[in-house]
Short mmCIF file of C-alpha atoms in Angstrom, two decimals:
data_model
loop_
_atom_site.label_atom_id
_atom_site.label_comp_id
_atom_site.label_asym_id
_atom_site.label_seq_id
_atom_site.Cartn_x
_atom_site.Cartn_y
_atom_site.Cartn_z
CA UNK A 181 0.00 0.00 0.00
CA UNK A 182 3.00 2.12 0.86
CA UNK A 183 4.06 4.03 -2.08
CA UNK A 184 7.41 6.37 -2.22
CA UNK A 185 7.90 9.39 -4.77
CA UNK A 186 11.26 10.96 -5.62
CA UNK A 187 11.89 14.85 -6.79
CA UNK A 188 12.52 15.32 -10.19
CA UNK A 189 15.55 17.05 -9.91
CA UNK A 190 17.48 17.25 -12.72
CA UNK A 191 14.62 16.71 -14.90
CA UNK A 192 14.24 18.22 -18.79
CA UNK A 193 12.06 20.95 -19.12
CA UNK A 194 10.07 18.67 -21.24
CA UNK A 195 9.14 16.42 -18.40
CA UNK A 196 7.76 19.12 -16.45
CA UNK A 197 5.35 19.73 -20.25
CA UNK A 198 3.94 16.65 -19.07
CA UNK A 199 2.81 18.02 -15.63
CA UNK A 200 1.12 20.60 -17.84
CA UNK A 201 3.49 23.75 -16.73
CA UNK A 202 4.60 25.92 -19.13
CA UNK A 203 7.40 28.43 -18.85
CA UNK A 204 5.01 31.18 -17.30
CA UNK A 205 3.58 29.01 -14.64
CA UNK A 206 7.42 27.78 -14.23
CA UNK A 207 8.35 31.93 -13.35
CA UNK A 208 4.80 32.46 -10.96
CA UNK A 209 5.72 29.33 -8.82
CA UNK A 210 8.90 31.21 -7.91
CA UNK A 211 7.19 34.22 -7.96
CA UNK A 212 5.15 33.39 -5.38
CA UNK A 213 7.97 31.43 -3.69
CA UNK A 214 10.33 34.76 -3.32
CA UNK A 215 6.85 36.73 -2.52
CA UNK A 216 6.60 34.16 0.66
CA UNK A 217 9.97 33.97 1.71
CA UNK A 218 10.49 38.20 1.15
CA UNK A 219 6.84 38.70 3.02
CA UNK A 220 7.76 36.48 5.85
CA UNK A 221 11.22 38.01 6.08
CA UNK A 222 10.00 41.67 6.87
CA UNK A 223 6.98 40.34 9.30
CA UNK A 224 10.01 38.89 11.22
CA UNK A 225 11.55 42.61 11.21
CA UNK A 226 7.81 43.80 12.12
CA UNK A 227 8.58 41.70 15.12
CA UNK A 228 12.01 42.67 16.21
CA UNK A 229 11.07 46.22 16.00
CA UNK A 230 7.98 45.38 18.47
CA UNK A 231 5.55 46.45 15.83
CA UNK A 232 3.79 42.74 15.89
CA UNK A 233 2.96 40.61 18.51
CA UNK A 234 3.19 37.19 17.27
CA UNK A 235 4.39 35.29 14.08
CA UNK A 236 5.07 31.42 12.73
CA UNK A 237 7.39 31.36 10.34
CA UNK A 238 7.07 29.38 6.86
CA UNK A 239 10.99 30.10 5.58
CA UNK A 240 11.71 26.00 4.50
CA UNK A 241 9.01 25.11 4.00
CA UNK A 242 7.66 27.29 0.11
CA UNK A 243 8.49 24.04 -1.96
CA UNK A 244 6.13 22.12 0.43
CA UNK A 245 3.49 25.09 0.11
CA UNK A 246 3.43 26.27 -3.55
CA UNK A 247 3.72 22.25 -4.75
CA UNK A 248 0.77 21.59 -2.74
CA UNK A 249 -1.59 24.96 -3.78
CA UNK A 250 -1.00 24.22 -7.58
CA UNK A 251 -2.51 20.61 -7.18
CA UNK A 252 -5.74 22.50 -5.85
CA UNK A 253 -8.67 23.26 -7.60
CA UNK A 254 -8.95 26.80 -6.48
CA UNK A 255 -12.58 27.70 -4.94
CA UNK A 256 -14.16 24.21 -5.44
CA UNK A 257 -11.52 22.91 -3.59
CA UNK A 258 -11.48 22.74 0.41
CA UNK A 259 -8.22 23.66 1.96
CA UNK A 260 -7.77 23.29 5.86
CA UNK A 261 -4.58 24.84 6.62
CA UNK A 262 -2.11 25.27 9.64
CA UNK A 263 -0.27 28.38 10.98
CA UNK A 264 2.50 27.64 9.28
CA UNK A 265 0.97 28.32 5.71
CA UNK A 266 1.97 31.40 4.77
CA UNK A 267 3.09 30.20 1.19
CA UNK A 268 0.48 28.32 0.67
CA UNK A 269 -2.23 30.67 1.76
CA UNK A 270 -0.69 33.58 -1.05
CA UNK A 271 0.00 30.48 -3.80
CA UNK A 272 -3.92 30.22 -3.91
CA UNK A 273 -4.73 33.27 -4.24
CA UNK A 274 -4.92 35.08 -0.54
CA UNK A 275 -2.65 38.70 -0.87
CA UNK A 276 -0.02 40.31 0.73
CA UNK A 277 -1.88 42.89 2.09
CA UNK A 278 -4.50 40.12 3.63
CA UNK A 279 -1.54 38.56 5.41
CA UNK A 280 -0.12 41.89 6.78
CA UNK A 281 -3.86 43.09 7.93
CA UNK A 282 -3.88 39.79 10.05
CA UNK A 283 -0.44 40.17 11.47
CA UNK A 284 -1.19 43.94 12.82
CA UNK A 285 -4.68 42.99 13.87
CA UNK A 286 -6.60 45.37 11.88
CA UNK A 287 -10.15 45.44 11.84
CA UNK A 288 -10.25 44.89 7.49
CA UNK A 289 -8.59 41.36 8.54
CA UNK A 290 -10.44 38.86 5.89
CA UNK A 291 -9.69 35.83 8.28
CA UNK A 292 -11.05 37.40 11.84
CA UNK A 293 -11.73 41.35 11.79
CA UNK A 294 -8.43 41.58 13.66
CA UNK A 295 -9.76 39.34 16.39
CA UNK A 296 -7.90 35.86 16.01
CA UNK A 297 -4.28 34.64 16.41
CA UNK A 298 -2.23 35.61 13.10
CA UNK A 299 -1.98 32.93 10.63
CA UNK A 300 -5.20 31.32 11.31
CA UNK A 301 -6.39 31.72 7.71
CA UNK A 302 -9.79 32.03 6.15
CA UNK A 303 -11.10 32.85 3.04
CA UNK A 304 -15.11 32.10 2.02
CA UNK A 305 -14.20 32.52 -1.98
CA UNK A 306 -10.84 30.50 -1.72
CA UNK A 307 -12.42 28.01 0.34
CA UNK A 308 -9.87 28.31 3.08
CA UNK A 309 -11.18 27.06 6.65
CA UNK A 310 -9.93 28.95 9.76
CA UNK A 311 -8.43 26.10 11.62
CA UNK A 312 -8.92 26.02 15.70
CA UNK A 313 -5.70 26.74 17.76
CA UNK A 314 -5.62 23.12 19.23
CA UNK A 315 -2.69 21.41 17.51
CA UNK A 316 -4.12 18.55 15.00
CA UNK A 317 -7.84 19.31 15.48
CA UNK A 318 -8.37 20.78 11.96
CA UNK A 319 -7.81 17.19 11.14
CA UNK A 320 -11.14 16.44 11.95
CA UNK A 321 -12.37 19.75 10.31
CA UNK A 322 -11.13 18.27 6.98
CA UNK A 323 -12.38 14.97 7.67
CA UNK A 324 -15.99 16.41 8.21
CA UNK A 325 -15.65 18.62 5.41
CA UNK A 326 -14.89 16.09 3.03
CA UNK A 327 -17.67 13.60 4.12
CA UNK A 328 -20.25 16.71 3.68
CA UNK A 329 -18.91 17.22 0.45
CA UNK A 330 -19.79 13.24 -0.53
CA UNK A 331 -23.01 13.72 0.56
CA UNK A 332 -23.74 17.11 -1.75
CA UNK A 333 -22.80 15.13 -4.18
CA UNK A 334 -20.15 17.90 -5.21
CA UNK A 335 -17.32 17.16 -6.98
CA UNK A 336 -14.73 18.57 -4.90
CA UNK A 337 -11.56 17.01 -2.66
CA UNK A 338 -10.53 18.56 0.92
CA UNK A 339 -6.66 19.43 1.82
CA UNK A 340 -5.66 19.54 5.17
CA UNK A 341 -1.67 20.64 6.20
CA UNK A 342 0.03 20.13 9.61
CA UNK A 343 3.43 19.30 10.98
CA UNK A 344 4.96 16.27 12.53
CA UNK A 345 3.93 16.67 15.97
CA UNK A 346 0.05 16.87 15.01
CA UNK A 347 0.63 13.07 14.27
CA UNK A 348 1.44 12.49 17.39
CA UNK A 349 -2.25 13.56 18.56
CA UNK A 350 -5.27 11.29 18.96
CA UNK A 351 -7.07 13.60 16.50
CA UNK A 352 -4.62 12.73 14.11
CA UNK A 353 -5.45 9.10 14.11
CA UNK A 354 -9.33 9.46 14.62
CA UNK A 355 -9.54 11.63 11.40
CA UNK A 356 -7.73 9.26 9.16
CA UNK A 357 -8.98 6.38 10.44
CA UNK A 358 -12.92 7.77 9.54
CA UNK A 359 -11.55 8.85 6.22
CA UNK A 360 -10.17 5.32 5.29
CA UNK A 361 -13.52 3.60 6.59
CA UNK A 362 -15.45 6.28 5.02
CA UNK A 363 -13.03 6.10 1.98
CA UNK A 364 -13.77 9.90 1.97
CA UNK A 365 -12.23 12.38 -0.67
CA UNK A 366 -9.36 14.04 1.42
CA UNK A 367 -5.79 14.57 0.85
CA UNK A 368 -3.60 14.92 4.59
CA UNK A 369 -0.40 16.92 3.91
CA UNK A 370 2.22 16.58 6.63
CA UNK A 371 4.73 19.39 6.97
CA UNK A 372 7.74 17.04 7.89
CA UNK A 373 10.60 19.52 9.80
CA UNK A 374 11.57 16.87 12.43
CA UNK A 375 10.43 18.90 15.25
CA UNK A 376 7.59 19.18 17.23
CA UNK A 377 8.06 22.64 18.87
CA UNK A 378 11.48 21.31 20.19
CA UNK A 379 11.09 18.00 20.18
CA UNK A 380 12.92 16.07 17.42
CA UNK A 381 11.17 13.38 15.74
CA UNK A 382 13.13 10.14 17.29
CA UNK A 383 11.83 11.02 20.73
CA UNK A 384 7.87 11.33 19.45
CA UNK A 385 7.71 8.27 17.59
CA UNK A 386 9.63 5.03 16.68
CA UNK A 387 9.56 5.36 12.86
CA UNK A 388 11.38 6.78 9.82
CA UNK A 389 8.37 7.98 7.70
CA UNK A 390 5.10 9.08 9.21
CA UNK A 391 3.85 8.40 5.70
CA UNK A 392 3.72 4.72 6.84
CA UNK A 393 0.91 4.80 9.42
CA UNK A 394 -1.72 5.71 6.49
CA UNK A 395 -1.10 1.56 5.80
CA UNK A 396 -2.56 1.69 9.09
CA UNK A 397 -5.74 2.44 8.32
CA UNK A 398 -6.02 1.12 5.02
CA UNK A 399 -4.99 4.27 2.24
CA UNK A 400 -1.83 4.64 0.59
CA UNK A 401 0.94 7.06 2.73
CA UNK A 402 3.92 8.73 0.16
CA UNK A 403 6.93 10.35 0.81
CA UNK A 404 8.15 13.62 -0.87
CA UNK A 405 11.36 15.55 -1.10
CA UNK A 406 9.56 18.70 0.48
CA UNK A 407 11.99 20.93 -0.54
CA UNK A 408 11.63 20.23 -4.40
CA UNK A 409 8.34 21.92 -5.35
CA UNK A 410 8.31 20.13 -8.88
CA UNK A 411 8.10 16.57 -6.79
CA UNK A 412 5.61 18.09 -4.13
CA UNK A 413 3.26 19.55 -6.96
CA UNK A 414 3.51 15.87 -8.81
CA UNK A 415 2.68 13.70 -5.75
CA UNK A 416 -0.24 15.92 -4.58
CA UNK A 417 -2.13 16.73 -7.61
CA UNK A 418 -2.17 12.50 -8.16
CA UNK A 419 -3.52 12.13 -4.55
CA UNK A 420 -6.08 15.31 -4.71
CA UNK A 421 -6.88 13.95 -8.08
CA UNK A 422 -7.49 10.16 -6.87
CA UNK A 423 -9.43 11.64 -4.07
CA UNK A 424 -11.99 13.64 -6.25
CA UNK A 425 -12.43 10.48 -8.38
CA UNK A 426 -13.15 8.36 -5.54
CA UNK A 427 -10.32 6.51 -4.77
CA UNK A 428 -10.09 7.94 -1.06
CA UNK A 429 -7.41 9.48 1.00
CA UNK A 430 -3.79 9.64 1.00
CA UNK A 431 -1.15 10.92 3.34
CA UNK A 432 1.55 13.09 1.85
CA UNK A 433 4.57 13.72 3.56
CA UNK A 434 6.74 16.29 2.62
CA UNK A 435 10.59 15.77 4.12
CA UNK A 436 11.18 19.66 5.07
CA UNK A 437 12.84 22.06 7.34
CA UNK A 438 11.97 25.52 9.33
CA UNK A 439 15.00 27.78 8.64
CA UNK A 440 13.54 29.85 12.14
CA UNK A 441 12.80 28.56 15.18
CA UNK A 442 9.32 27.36 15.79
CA UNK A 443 7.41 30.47 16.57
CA UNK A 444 8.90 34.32 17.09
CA UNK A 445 8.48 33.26 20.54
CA UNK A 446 11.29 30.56 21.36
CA UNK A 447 15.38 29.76 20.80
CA UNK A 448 15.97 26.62 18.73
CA UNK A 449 19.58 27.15 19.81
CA UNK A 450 18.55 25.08 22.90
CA UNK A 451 17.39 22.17 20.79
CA UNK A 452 19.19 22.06 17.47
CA UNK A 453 22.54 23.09 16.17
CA UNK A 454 23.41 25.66 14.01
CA UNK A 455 25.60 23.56 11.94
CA UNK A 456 22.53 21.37 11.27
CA UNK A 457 20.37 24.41 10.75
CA UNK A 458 23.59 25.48 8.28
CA UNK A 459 23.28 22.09 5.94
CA UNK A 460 19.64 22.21 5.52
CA UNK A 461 20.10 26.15 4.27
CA UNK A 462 22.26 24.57 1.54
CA UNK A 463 18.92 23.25 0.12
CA UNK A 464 17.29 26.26 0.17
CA UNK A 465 13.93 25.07 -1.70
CA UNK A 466 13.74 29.11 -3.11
CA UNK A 467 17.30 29.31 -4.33
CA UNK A 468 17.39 25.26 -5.29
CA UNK A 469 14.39 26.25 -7.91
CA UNK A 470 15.97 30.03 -9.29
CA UNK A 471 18.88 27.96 -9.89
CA UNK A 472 17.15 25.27 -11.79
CA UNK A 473 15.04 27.66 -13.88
CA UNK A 474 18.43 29.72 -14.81
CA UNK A 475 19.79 26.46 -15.69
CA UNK A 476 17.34 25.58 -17.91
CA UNK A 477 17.21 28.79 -19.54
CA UNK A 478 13.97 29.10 -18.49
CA UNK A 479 14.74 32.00 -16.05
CA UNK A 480 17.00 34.97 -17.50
CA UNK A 481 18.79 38.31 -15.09
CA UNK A 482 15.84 40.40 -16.45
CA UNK A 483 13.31 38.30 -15.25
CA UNK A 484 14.74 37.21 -11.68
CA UNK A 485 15.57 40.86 -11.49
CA UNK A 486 11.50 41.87 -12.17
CA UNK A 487 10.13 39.29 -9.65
CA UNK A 488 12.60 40.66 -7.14
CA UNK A 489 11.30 44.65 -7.58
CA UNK A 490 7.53 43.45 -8.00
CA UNK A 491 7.66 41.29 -4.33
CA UNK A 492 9.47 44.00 -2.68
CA UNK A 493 6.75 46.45 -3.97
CA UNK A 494 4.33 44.46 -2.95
CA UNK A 495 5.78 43.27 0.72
CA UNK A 496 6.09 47.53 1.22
CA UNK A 497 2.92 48.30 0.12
CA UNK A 498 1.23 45.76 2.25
CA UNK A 499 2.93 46.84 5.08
CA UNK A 500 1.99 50.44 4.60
CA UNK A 501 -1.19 49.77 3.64
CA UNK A 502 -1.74 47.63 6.79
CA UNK A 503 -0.07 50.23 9.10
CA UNK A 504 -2.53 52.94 7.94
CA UNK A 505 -5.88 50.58 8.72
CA UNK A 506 -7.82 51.01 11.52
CA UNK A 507 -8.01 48.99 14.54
CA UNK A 508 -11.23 47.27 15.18
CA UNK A 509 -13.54 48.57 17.08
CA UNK A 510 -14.96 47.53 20.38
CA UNK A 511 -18.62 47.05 19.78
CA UNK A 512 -17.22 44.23 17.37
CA UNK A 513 -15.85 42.76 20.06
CA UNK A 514 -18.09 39.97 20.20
CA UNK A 515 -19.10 39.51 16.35
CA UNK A 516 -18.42 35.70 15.05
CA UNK A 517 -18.62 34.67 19.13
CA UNK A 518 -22.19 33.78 19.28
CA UNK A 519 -24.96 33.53 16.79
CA UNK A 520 -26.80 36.85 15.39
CA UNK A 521 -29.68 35.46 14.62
#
């Protein structure tokens, strides 16, 4: 049942013709790549200057991200994401500026008004769900989500995306193990960085690849260089793709790293080394793919040198932008907390 798939590194540009991207989509996959890494670079300034409270860092983890959004069919599509989605989130479609009026709170927040954790995403048109804090319990979101999708009869797959340590939860297991009896239309991603928090994965559980415990409960589990977003983008449109045609789940996981420590709020100096930190930035999944593309020919100077100026535009005007917005106000205080009839 266990199936493995490998990055297609080194590939032709002729292979990738066959996962229908052409030399355009090629260039937006690293634009929105460099627009995640670049945004997520000056929210951890925001931070250091005490301008923002809070922030999870996705810097690793793009290939993962991007891969993943370009196997979903935007809008019909349900996506249940974690806090560590910032690439993905802005791959399907969510902007800069919606990111940045989350992260300063600000009442035009599309996920909460300004009233939720940052990086708890939502989006009604992209079909993002707003996960709950609760490590792993958007598991079950997903889960649900896809089994009311079966029943509308709509033709539609759900996406769910968490890290190692959510496997380690009971939720974890409960929502696959309905989705393989249920055989229900859902695709689990696993964000593989080999920590939970701090804890590194030989200490939380006694095997290699979490991607084995899907044989568990009965669906195929695959493992994916997560820093190749080619490889990602291949193994997750075949699962999301199985799933809408009714061939049931699959768990994905993607072999990735955090560059930052878990949250703005902790050291990973007390838990992992900077030389090991050091090697995994040689595989820098943004850099790995500008390098590829210039290879290839299919990236020139002019080009990289455009995407550069267009995502630093964009970080600075969403940061403006979101510095100018109002706060919320307190007679919203407790709108989206209890039912309004």
């Amino acid at each position: 049942m266990r199936q493995t798939s490998h990055a297609p590194t080194g590939a032709s540009p002729a292979d990738y013709t066959a996962l229908d991207l052409s030399p355009n989509a090629l260039t937006d996959i690293y634009y929105h790549m460099s627009l995640a890494r670049a945004l997520d670079e000056r929210m951890v300034i925001l931070h250091r200057q005490g301008k923002v409270a809070f922030l999870v860092s996705c810097q690793g983890h793009e290939a993962a991200q991007v891969g993943s959004a370009l196997a979903v069919n935007k809008g019909a599509d349900f996506v249940v994401p974690y806090y560590r989605d910032t690439a993905l989130v802005l791959a399907l479609g969510m902007t800069p500026r919606d990111i940045m009026l989350g992260l300063f709170a600000r009442a035009a927040d599309p996920c909460s008004g300004g009233r939720q954790m940052p990086m708890h995403w939502s989006s009604r048109d992209l079909k993002i769900i707003s996960g709950s804090s609760p490590v792993a319990t958007h598991i079950i979101h997903a889960v649900g989500i896809a089994y009311a999708s079966r029943l509308r009869r709509e033709k539609a797959a759900a996406i769910t995306f968490f890290g190692d340590g959510a496997t380690s939860e009971g939720d974890f297991h409960e929502g696959l193990n309905f989705a393989g009896v249920h055989k229900l239309p859902v695709v689990f991603v696993c964000e593989n960085n080999g920590y939970a928090i701090s804890t590194p994965q030989r200490k939380q559980m006694a095997i290699k690849d979490v991607a084995d415990r899907a044989a568990g409960y009965g669906f195929p589990g695959v493992v994916v260089d997560g820093m190749d977003v080619l490889a990602v983008f291949a193994t997750v449109k075949e699962a999301m793709e199985r799933a809408r045609g009714g061939g049931g789940p699959t768990l994905v996981e993607a072999k990735t790293y955090r560059f930052l420590p878990h949250s703005s709020d902790d050291d990973d100096r007390s838990y992992r080394s900077r030389e090991e930190v050091a090697e995994w930035r040689r595989r820098d999944p943004v850099e790995c793919f500008r390098a590829f593309l210039s290879q290839k020919g299919l990236m020139t100077a002019q080009r990289e040198a455009e995407v550069k100026e267009r995502v630093a535009r964009e970080v600075d005007e969403a940061q403006a932008f979101a510095e100018a917005s109002p706060l919320p106000t307190p007679d919203t205080l407790l709108r989206h907390v209890y039912s309004e009839g």
